[in-house]
Short mmCIF file of C-alpha atoms and ligand atoms in Angstrom, two decimals:
data_model
loop_
_atom_site.label_atom_id
_atom_site.label_comp_id
_atom_site.label_asym_id
_atom_site.label_seq_id
_atom_site.Cartn_x
_atom_site.Cartn_y
_atom_site.Cartn_z
CA UNK A 4 -28.01 -20.44 -5.96
CA UNK A 5 -25.16 -18.93 -3.97
CA UNK A 6 -25.64 -15.37 -2.77
CA UNK A 7 -23.13 -12.66 -3.58
CA UNK A 8 -22.21 -12.43 0.11
CA UNK A 9 -21.54 -16.19 0.33
CA UNK A 10 -19.33 -15.98 -2.76
CA UNK A 11 -17.46 -12.99 -1.31
CA UNK A 12 -16.68 -14.78 1.95
CA UNK A 13 -15.92 -18.10 0.27
CA UNK A 14 -13.52 -16.43 -2.19
CA UNK A 15 -11.75 -14.45 0.53
CA UNK A 16 -11.31 -17.55 2.73
CA UNK A 17 -10.12 -19.68 -0.18
CA UNK A 18 -7.49 -17.08 -1.08
CA UNK A 19 -6.57 -16.79 2.59
CA UNK A 20 -5.87 -20.53 2.69
CA UNK A 21 -3.67 -20.27 -0.41
CA UNK A 22 -1.54 -17.11 -0.07
CA UNK A 23 1.08 -16.29 -2.69
CA UNK A 24 3.83 -13.69 -2.33
CA UNK A 25 4.69 -10.96 -4.84
CA UNK A 26 5.10 -11.97 -8.51
CA UNK A 27 4.11 -15.56 -7.61
CA UNK A 28 0.33 -15.06 -7.54
CA UNK A 29 -0.32 -17.73 -10.21
CA UNK A 30 -3.28 -19.45 -8.55
CA UNK A 31 -4.88 -16.15 -7.47
CA UNK A 32 -4.47 -14.64 -10.94
CA UNK A 33 -5.93 -17.78 -12.51
CA UNK A 34 -9.06 -17.52 -10.35
CA UNK A 35 -9.43 -13.80 -11.14
CA UNK A 36 -8.96 -14.32 -14.91
CA UNK A 37 -11.55 -17.10 -15.04
CA UNK A 38 -14.19 -15.17 -13.11
CA UNK A 39 -13.61 -12.03 -15.23
CA UNK A 40 -13.91 -14.00 -18.48
CA UNK A 41 -17.08 -15.70 -17.29
CA UNK A 42 -18.52 -12.27 -16.46
CA UNK A 43 -17.82 -11.08 -20.03
CA UNK A 44 -14.55 -9.15 -19.62
CA UNK A 45 -11.83 -9.22 -22.24
CA UNK A 46 -8.86 -10.42 -20.18
CA UNK A 47 -5.15 -9.82 -20.71
CA UNK A 48 -2.89 -11.89 -18.46
CA UNK A 49 0.88 -11.97 -17.85
CA UNK A 50 1.24 -8.22 -17.28
CA UNK A 51 4.09 -7.56 -14.81
CA UNK A 52 4.47 -11.38 -14.66
CA UNK A 53 1.33 -12.43 -12.75
CA UNK A 54 -0.84 -9.32 -13.18
CA UNK A 55 -3.96 -9.13 -15.33
CA UNK A 56 -6.46 -6.61 -16.67
CA UNK A 57 -10.10 -7.20 -17.51
CA UNK A 58 -11.70 -4.67 -19.89
CA UNK A 59 -15.44 -4.14 -20.26
CA UNK A 60 -17.35 -1.54 -22.28
CA UNK A 61 -20.66 -0.23 -20.99
CA UNK A 62 -23.76 -0.80 -23.10
CA UNK A 63 -25.00 2.79 -22.87
CA UNK A 64 -22.40 4.29 -25.18
CA UNK A 65 -19.00 5.98 -25.15
CA UNK A 66 -17.65 7.59 -22.04
CA UNK A 67 -14.59 7.82 -19.79
CA UNK A 68 -12.30 4.92 -18.93
CA UNK A 69 -12.06 4.08 -15.24
CA UNK A 70 -9.31 1.88 -13.81
CA UNK A 71 -10.20 -0.13 -10.71
CA UNK A 72 -7.45 -2.02 -8.92
CA UNK A 73 -7.09 -4.91 -6.48
CA UNK A 74 -3.69 -6.08 -5.24
CA UNK A 75 -3.16 -9.82 -4.87
CA UNK A 76 0.02 -10.59 -2.90
CA UNK A 77 0.56 -12.05 0.55
CA UNK A 78 3.48 -11.59 2.98
CA UNK A 79 6.35 -13.80 4.21
CA UNK A 80 4.80 -14.18 7.69
CA UNK A 81 3.91 -17.35 9.64
CA UNK A 82 0.21 -17.08 10.47
CA UNK A 83 -0.87 -17.33 14.13
CA UNK A 84 -4.64 -16.99 13.64
CA UNK A 85 -6.79 -19.88 14.91
CA UNK A 86 -9.86 -19.67 12.61
CA UNK A 87 -10.65 -22.61 10.35
CA UNK A 88 -9.30 -21.09 7.13
CA UNK A 89 -5.69 -20.37 8.16
CA UNK A 90 -2.91 -20.37 5.58
CA UNK A 91 -1.93 -23.80 4.28
CA UNK A 92 1.44 -22.44 3.11
CA UNK A 93 4.13 -22.35 5.81
CA UNK A 94 5.70 -18.93 6.32
CA UNK A 95 3.23 -17.17 3.99
CA UNK A 96 0.13 -15.27 5.05
CA UNK A 97 -2.42 -12.75 3.81
CA UNK A 98 -1.57 -10.40 6.69
CA UNK A 99 -2.51 -7.18 4.87
CA UNK A 100 -5.99 -8.12 3.61
CA UNK A 101 -5.17 -8.42 -0.10
CA UNK A 102 -7.22 -11.67 -0.09
CA UNK A 103 -10.22 -9.45 0.72
CA UNK A 104 -9.22 -7.00 -2.03
CA UNK A 105 -9.34 -9.74 -4.68
CA UNK A 106 -12.70 -11.05 -3.41
CA UNK A 107 -14.14 -7.51 -3.33
CA UNK A 108 -12.70 -6.72 -6.78
CA UNK A 109 -14.28 -9.79 -8.37
CA UNK A 110 -17.67 -9.02 -6.79
CA UNK A 111 -17.55 -5.41 -8.06
CA UNK A 112 -16.42 -6.56 -11.52
CA UNK A 113 -19.31 -9.04 -11.69
CA UNK A 114 -21.86 -6.43 -10.60
CA UNK A 115 -20.63 -3.96 -13.20
CA UNK A 116 -20.88 -6.68 -15.85
CA UNK A 117 -24.42 -7.62 -14.77
CA UNK A 118 -25.51 -3.98 -15.00
CA UNK A 119 -23.51 -3.28 -18.15
CA UNK A 120 -26.49 -2.02 -20.14
CA UNK A 121 -26.97 0.87 -17.73
CA UNK A 122 -23.61 2.62 -17.91
CA UNK A 123 -21.39 4.17 -20.53
CA UNK A 124 -17.62 4.23 -20.90
CA UNK A 125 -15.06 1.55 -20.11
CA UNK A 126 -13.94 -0.24 -16.97
CA UNK A 127 -10.42 -1.62 -16.74
CA UNK A 128 -10.20 -3.94 -13.76
CA UNK A 129 -6.56 -4.40 -12.72
CA UNK A 130 -5.46 -7.31 -10.53
CA UNK A 131 -1.97 -6.27 -9.49
CA UNK A 132 0.89 -8.41 -8.21
CA UNK A 133 3.57 -7.52 -5.68
CA UNK A 134 2.28 -4.48 -3.81
CA UNK A 135 4.35 -5.27 -0.72
CA UNK A 136 7.53 -3.36 -1.54
CA UNK A 137 8.30 -5.12 -4.82
CA UNK A 138 7.04 -2.46 -7.20
CA UNK A 139 4.13 -4.30 -8.86
CA UNK A 140 2.19 -1.10 -9.60
CA UNK A 141 5.08 0.60 -11.38
CA UNK A 142 5.70 -2.54 -13.45
CA UNK A 143 2.05 -2.57 -14.55
CA UNK A 144 2.22 1.15 -15.42
CA UNK A 145 5.40 0.54 -17.44
CA UNK A 146 3.63 -2.29 -19.27
CA UNK A 147 0.87 0.09 -20.35
CA UNK A 148 -2.16 -0.47 -18.10
CA UNK A 149 -2.80 3.28 -17.86
CA UNK A 150 -3.14 3.75 -21.62
CA UNK A 151 -6.45 5.51 -22.30
CA UNK A 152 -7.34 5.66 -18.60
CA UNK A 153 -9.04 8.85 -17.35
CA UNK A 154 -9.30 8.09 -13.64
CA UNK A 155 -8.53 5.40 -11.05
CA UNK A 156 -10.04 4.07 -7.84
CA UNK A 157 -8.96 1.55 -5.26
CA UNK A 158 -9.43 0.66 -1.62
CA UNK A 159 -7.76 -0.98 1.35
CA UNK A 160 -9.54 -2.82 4.15
CA UNK A 161 -8.23 -0.96 7.18
CA UNK A 162 -7.90 -2.32 10.70
CA UNK A 163 -7.45 1.08 12.37
CA UNK A 164 -11.09 1.92 11.50
CA UNK A 165 -14.11 0.02 12.87
CA UNK A 166 -16.07 -2.26 10.55
CA UNK A 167 -18.97 -0.35 8.99
CA UNK A 168 -16.98 2.87 8.50
CA UNK A 169 -15.11 4.38 5.56
CA UNK A 170 -12.04 6.67 5.64
CA UNK A 171 -11.30 9.01 2.75
CA UNK A 172 -9.30 12.25 2.65
CA UNK A 173 -8.52 14.57 -0.28
CA UNK A 174 -4.87 15.34 -1.04
CA UNK A 175 -1.98 13.28 0.36
CA UNK A 176 -3.53 10.19 1.95
CA UNK A 177 -0.66 7.73 2.35
CA UNK A 178 3.03 8.63 2.55
CA UNK A 179 5.91 8.08 0.17
CA UNK A 180 8.37 5.39 1.19
CA UNK A 181 12.11 5.37 0.63
CA UNK A 182 14.79 3.13 2.05
CA UNK A 183 18.41 3.90 2.85
CA UNK A 184 21.56 2.06 3.81
CA UNK A 185 24.56 3.84 5.30
CA UNK A 186 27.92 2.09 5.58
CA UNK A 187 30.40 3.83 7.87
CA UNK A 188 34.08 3.01 7.35
CA UNK A 189 36.47 3.75 10.20
CA UNK A 190 39.71 2.09 11.21
CA UNK A 191 39.49 -1.06 13.31
CA UNK A 192 41.87 -1.97 16.11
CA UNK A 193 42.39 -3.19 19.64
CA UNK A 194 39.67 -2.38 22.15
CA UNK A 195 42.32 -1.13 24.55
CA UNK A 196 43.89 1.30 22.06
CA UNK A 197 41.09 3.57 20.83
CA UNK A 198 43.57 6.36 20.01
CA UNK A 199 44.90 4.26 17.12
CA UNK A 200 41.45 3.68 15.59
CA UNK A 201 38.40 5.38 14.08
CA UNK A 202 35.52 3.67 15.88
CA UNK A 203 32.74 2.93 13.38
CA UNK A 204 30.29 2.10 16.22
CA UNK A 205 30.74 5.52 17.82
CA UNK A 206 30.39 7.33 14.47
CA UNK A 207 27.27 5.36 13.51
CA UNK A 208 25.71 6.12 16.92
CA UNK A 209 26.23 9.85 16.33
CA UNK A 210 24.62 9.47 12.90
CA UNK A 211 21.54 7.75 14.37
CA UNK A 212 21.09 10.59 16.86
CA UNK A 213 21.81 13.37 14.37
CA UNK A 214 19.36 11.93 11.81
CA UNK A 215 16.55 12.46 14.35
CA UNK A 216 17.27 16.18 14.30
CA UNK A 217 16.17 16.38 10.65
CA UNK A 218 12.47 15.84 11.42
CA UNK A 219 12.71 17.58 14.80
CA UNK A 220 14.61 20.68 13.66
CA UNK A 221 14.73 21.03 9.84
CA UNK A 222 11.22 20.11 8.67
CA UNK A 223 8.22 22.40 9.10
CA UNK A 224 6.27 21.01 12.07
CA UNK A 225 3.04 20.97 10.05
CA UNK A 226 4.59 18.82 7.28
CA UNK A 227 4.62 15.18 8.37
CA UNK A 228 7.85 13.22 7.87
CA UNK A 229 9.46 10.17 9.45
CA UNK A 230 13.10 9.06 9.49
CA UNK A 231 13.46 5.62 11.08
CA UNK A 232 16.70 3.67 11.54
CA UNK A 233 15.47 0.09 11.69
CA UNK A 234 18.75 -1.85 11.64
CA UNK A 235 22.25 -1.27 13.05
CA UNK A 236 24.96 -3.86 12.46
CA UNK A 237 28.58 -3.53 13.59
CA UNK A 238 31.37 -5.45 15.23
CA UNK A 239 31.86 -9.05 16.28
CA UNK A 240 33.98 -9.12 19.44
CA UNK A 241 33.98 -7.45 22.86
CA UNK A 242 37.59 -6.34 22.64
CA UNK A 243 37.79 -5.15 19.04
CA UNK A 244 36.94 -1.70 17.75
CA UNK A 245 34.77 -2.18 14.68
CA UNK A 246 36.05 -1.00 11.33
CA UNK A 247 32.60 -0.76 9.71
CA UNK A 248 29.00 -0.20 10.78
CA UNK A 249 25.87 -0.46 8.66
CA UNK A 250 22.59 1.36 9.27
CA UNK A 251 19.36 0.68 7.40
CA UNK A 252 16.20 2.71 7.59
CA UNK A 253 13.11 4.13 5.96
CA UNK A 254 11.93 7.67 5.18
CA UNK A 255 8.27 8.72 4.87
CA UNK A 256 6.69 12.00 3.78
CA UNK A 257 3.57 13.40 2.07
CA UNK A 258 5.00 16.46 0.39
CA UNK A 259 6.79 15.88 -2.98
CA UNK A 260 9.32 18.67 -2.21
CA UNK A 261 10.17 16.98 1.08
CA UNK A 262 10.70 13.70 -0.77
CA UNK A 263 13.44 15.54 -2.70
CA UNK A 264 14.88 17.40 0.25
CA UNK A 265 15.08 14.57 2.80
CA UNK A 266 17.78 12.51 1.01
CA UNK A 267 19.90 15.65 0.54
CA UNK A 268 19.64 16.53 4.22
CA UNK A 269 20.39 12.93 5.25
CA UNK A 270 23.56 12.96 3.18
CA UNK A 271 24.65 16.31 4.68
CA UNK A 272 24.26 14.88 8.19
CA UNK A 273 26.14 11.68 7.36
CA UNK A 274 28.88 13.58 5.57
CA UNK A 275 29.28 16.09 8.42
CA UNK A 276 29.38 13.51 11.20
CA UNK A 277 31.85 11.30 9.30
CA UNK A 278 34.10 14.29 8.57
CA UNK A 279 34.09 15.27 12.24
CA UNK A 280 35.20 11.79 13.33
CA UNK A 281 37.55 11.01 10.45
CA UNK A 282 35.43 8.23 8.96
CA UNK A 283 34.23 7.57 5.41
CA UNK A 284 30.79 6.51 4.27
CA UNK A 285 28.68 5.09 1.47
CA UNK A 286 25.02 6.06 1.18
CA UNK A 287 22.44 4.09 -0.80
CA UNK A 288 19.05 5.81 -1.07
CA UNK A 289 16.11 4.42 -3.02
CA UNK A 290 12.61 5.88 -3.47
CA UNK A 291 10.25 2.91 -3.36
CA UNK A 292 6.84 4.56 -3.78
CA UNK A 293 5.54 8.11 -4.24
CA UNK A 294 2.88 9.45 -1.86
CA UNK A 295 -0.70 8.40 -2.60
CA UNK A 296 -2.43 11.69 -3.38
CA UNK A 297 -6.21 11.85 -3.83
CA UNK A 298 -7.87 14.12 -6.37
CA UNK A 299 -10.36 16.44 -4.57
CA UNK A 300 -13.28 15.86 -6.96
CA UNK A 301 -12.88 12.09 -7.11
CA UNK A 302 -12.55 12.08 -3.31
CA UNK A 303 -15.75 14.05 -2.86
CA UNK A 304 -17.54 11.60 -5.15
CA UNK A 305 -16.33 8.63 -3.07
CA UNK A 306 -17.13 10.42 0.20
CA UNK A 307 -20.68 11.22 -0.88
CA UNK A 308 -21.27 7.69 -2.17
CA UNK A 309 -19.94 6.20 1.09
CA UNK A 310 -22.15 8.53 3.14
CA UNK A 311 -25.23 7.30 1.24
CA UNK A 312 -24.29 3.71 2.07
CA UNK A 313 -22.99 3.81 5.66
CA UNK A 314 -24.29 7.23 6.80
CA UNK A 315 -22.47 10.58 7.10
CA UNK A 316 -21.36 9.90 10.68
CA UNK A 317 -19.54 6.74 9.63
CA UNK A 318 -17.43 8.39 6.96
CA UNK A 319 -14.17 9.75 8.36
CA UNK A 320 -12.60 12.55 6.34
CA UNK A 321 -10.46 14.19 9.01
CA UNK A 322 -6.68 14.31 8.46
CA UNK A 323 -6.17 11.82 11.31
CA UNK A 324 -7.34 9.04 8.97
CA UNK A 325 -4.19 9.50 6.88
CA UNK A 326 -1.20 7.24 7.51
CA UNK A 327 2.57 7.38 7.08
CA UNK A 328 2.23 3.84 5.74
CA UNK A 329 2.86 3.62 2.00
CA UNK A 330 0.90 2.05 -0.84
CA UNK A 331 2.02 1.63 -4.43
CA UNK A 332 -1.40 2.74 -5.72
CA UNK A 333 0.40 6.10 -5.52
CA UNK A 334 2.03 5.16 -8.84
CA UNK A 335 -1.38 5.25 -10.55
CA UNK A 336 -2.48 8.47 -8.80
CA UNK A 337 0.78 10.14 -9.80
CA UNK A 338 -0.34 9.82 -13.43
CA UNK A 339 -4.17 10.02 -13.44
CA UNK A 340 -6.65 11.64 -11.03
CA UNK A 341 -8.35 9.27 -8.67
CA UNK A 342 -9.17 8.22 -5.16
CA UNK A 343 -7.85 5.60 -2.77
CA UNK A 344 -9.86 4.98 0.39
CA UNK A 345 -10.09 2.81 3.49
CA UNK A 346 -12.92 0.49 4.44
CA UNK A 347 -12.86 -0.15 8.20
CA UNK A 348 -12.46 -3.83 9.12
CA UNK A 349 -11.78 -3.71 12.86
CA UNK A 350 -13.99 -5.76 15.17
CA UNK A 351 -12.70 -6.54 18.68
CA UNK A 352 -15.47 -9.12 19.20
CA UNK A 353 -14.37 -11.31 16.29
CA UNK A 354 -10.66 -10.87 17.06
CA UNK A 355 -10.06 -8.52 14.12
CA UNK A 356 -8.02 -6.15 16.27
CA UNK A 357 -4.41 -6.68 15.20
CA UNK A 358 -2.43 -4.33 12.97
CA UNK A 359 -1.65 -5.03 9.33
CA UNK A 360 1.40 -7.30 8.87
CA UNK A 361 0.83 -8.89 12.32
CA UNK A 362 0.76 -12.75 12.40
CA UNK A 363 -2.73 -12.51 13.97
CA UNK A 364 -4.10 -9.96 11.49
CA UNK A 365 -7.72 -10.65 10.57
CA UNK A 366 -10.64 -8.65 9.16
CA UNK A 367 -14.30 -8.37 10.10
CA UNK A 368 -16.01 -9.94 7.07
CA UNK A 369 -18.98 -7.58 7.45
CA UNK A 370 -16.65 -5.02 5.85
CA UNK A 371 -16.66 -6.97 2.55
CA UNK A 372 -20.19 -6.06 1.33
CA UNK A 373 -19.65 -2.44 2.47
CA UNK A 374 -16.52 -2.26 0.31
CA UNK A 375 -18.34 -3.77 -2.68
CA UNK A 376 -21.27 -1.33 -2.37
CA UNK A 377 -19.07 1.77 -2.05
CA UNK A 378 -16.66 0.86 -4.86
CA UNK A 379 -19.37 -0.23 -7.31
CA UNK A 380 -21.58 2.81 -6.71
CA UNK A 381 -18.65 5.23 -6.76
CA UNK A 382 -17.52 3.70 -10.06
CA UNK A 383 -21.02 4.08 -11.54
CA UNK A 384 -21.23 7.67 -10.26
CA UNK A 385 -17.93 8.49 -11.96
CA UNK A 386 -18.97 6.82 -15.24
CA UNK A 387 -22.20 8.84 -15.13
CA UNK A 388 -20.09 12.01 -15.05
CA UNK A 389 -20.38 12.63 -11.31
CA UNK A 390 -16.82 13.76 -10.66
CA UNK A 391 -16.84 16.15 -13.62
CA UNK A 392 -20.19 17.82 -13.07
CA UNK A 393 -19.85 17.82 -9.30
CA UNK A 394 -23.41 16.54 -8.80
CA UNK A 395 -22.12 13.22 -7.47
CA UNK A 396 -24.48 10.80 -9.22
ZN1 LIG B 27 0.76 -4.42 3.51
ZN1 LIG B 28 -1.81 -3.69 1.75
#
């Protein structure tokens, strides 16, 4: 008989060996569907292409419907880890820990099924494709997974926090993410005759600098925001003044009003700088994900449950746990109350010390049973009415 812990680790390592990028998680989804069916869930596949939902009713009667979610996709990264379960797919790697999320999700789903007689209500277990910037969560919402759902919970293994700890904060927890592309159009010409040109490189440089003044001088210092220009492309030759320049970047914020205001302010800056230098511009701005905002009562329920499992001193609820990183679980929390939390997976001794999306990213596997315990018990506490009555269990 294989123990739950052995199954957890074996599943996570198997998925790690066989990573699949967004909307291509066919093997992963197949494994999840089979395990859910075996456990007694009614399974619907092919939602948002490779996504699936397992539904299970508790044996103790009617009650609320709780959505639990695990994301399944890997990243287009060439793995540089040296353990014996490295990716077998060139250029593809589970560098964010979503392999762990699927393994944890299946273990929680199986526990809930085994204890089905003791709880009331309904669990909808969502295995979501394409979290990494491809909009998998929104697709699943559009295809109806939130119908009848009263609350949602999810987690991320988190390398900033040590293994054996949990991070959970009420309110905005992870930032919104938007991307922009600015094309500056000047007038190209000879490098020796600048007076006959409008230099797109010079204009774009002014824009990069002026954009930094938005966070530094327009946004309230206590409201976090980030404007990053990540790419700058212009020109081809040393003696030619470039006609066009393209900037690409990302914008992060917690506050919904800021999410509205930032693109307006960015356009004002671009417009003003271009007018001053006689250039024209095109601005593309796209909101990828809303902020992930935790409901206070659901958060308190998760915090209390985590404290019972790992101890009060190992649960971090200070604002410093929050991140300007984004997570498309925000799409669920925009529509139903819920809680998203971090399970620490850092362990310098086992080499689990690299950031997410790094080619050497790894997790401390001792974090897996912690995640299963916290998520399962928090789910049961919610189904027992904990978040509504405020008594926690
Ligand atoms: Zn990621
Ligand atoms: Zn992730």
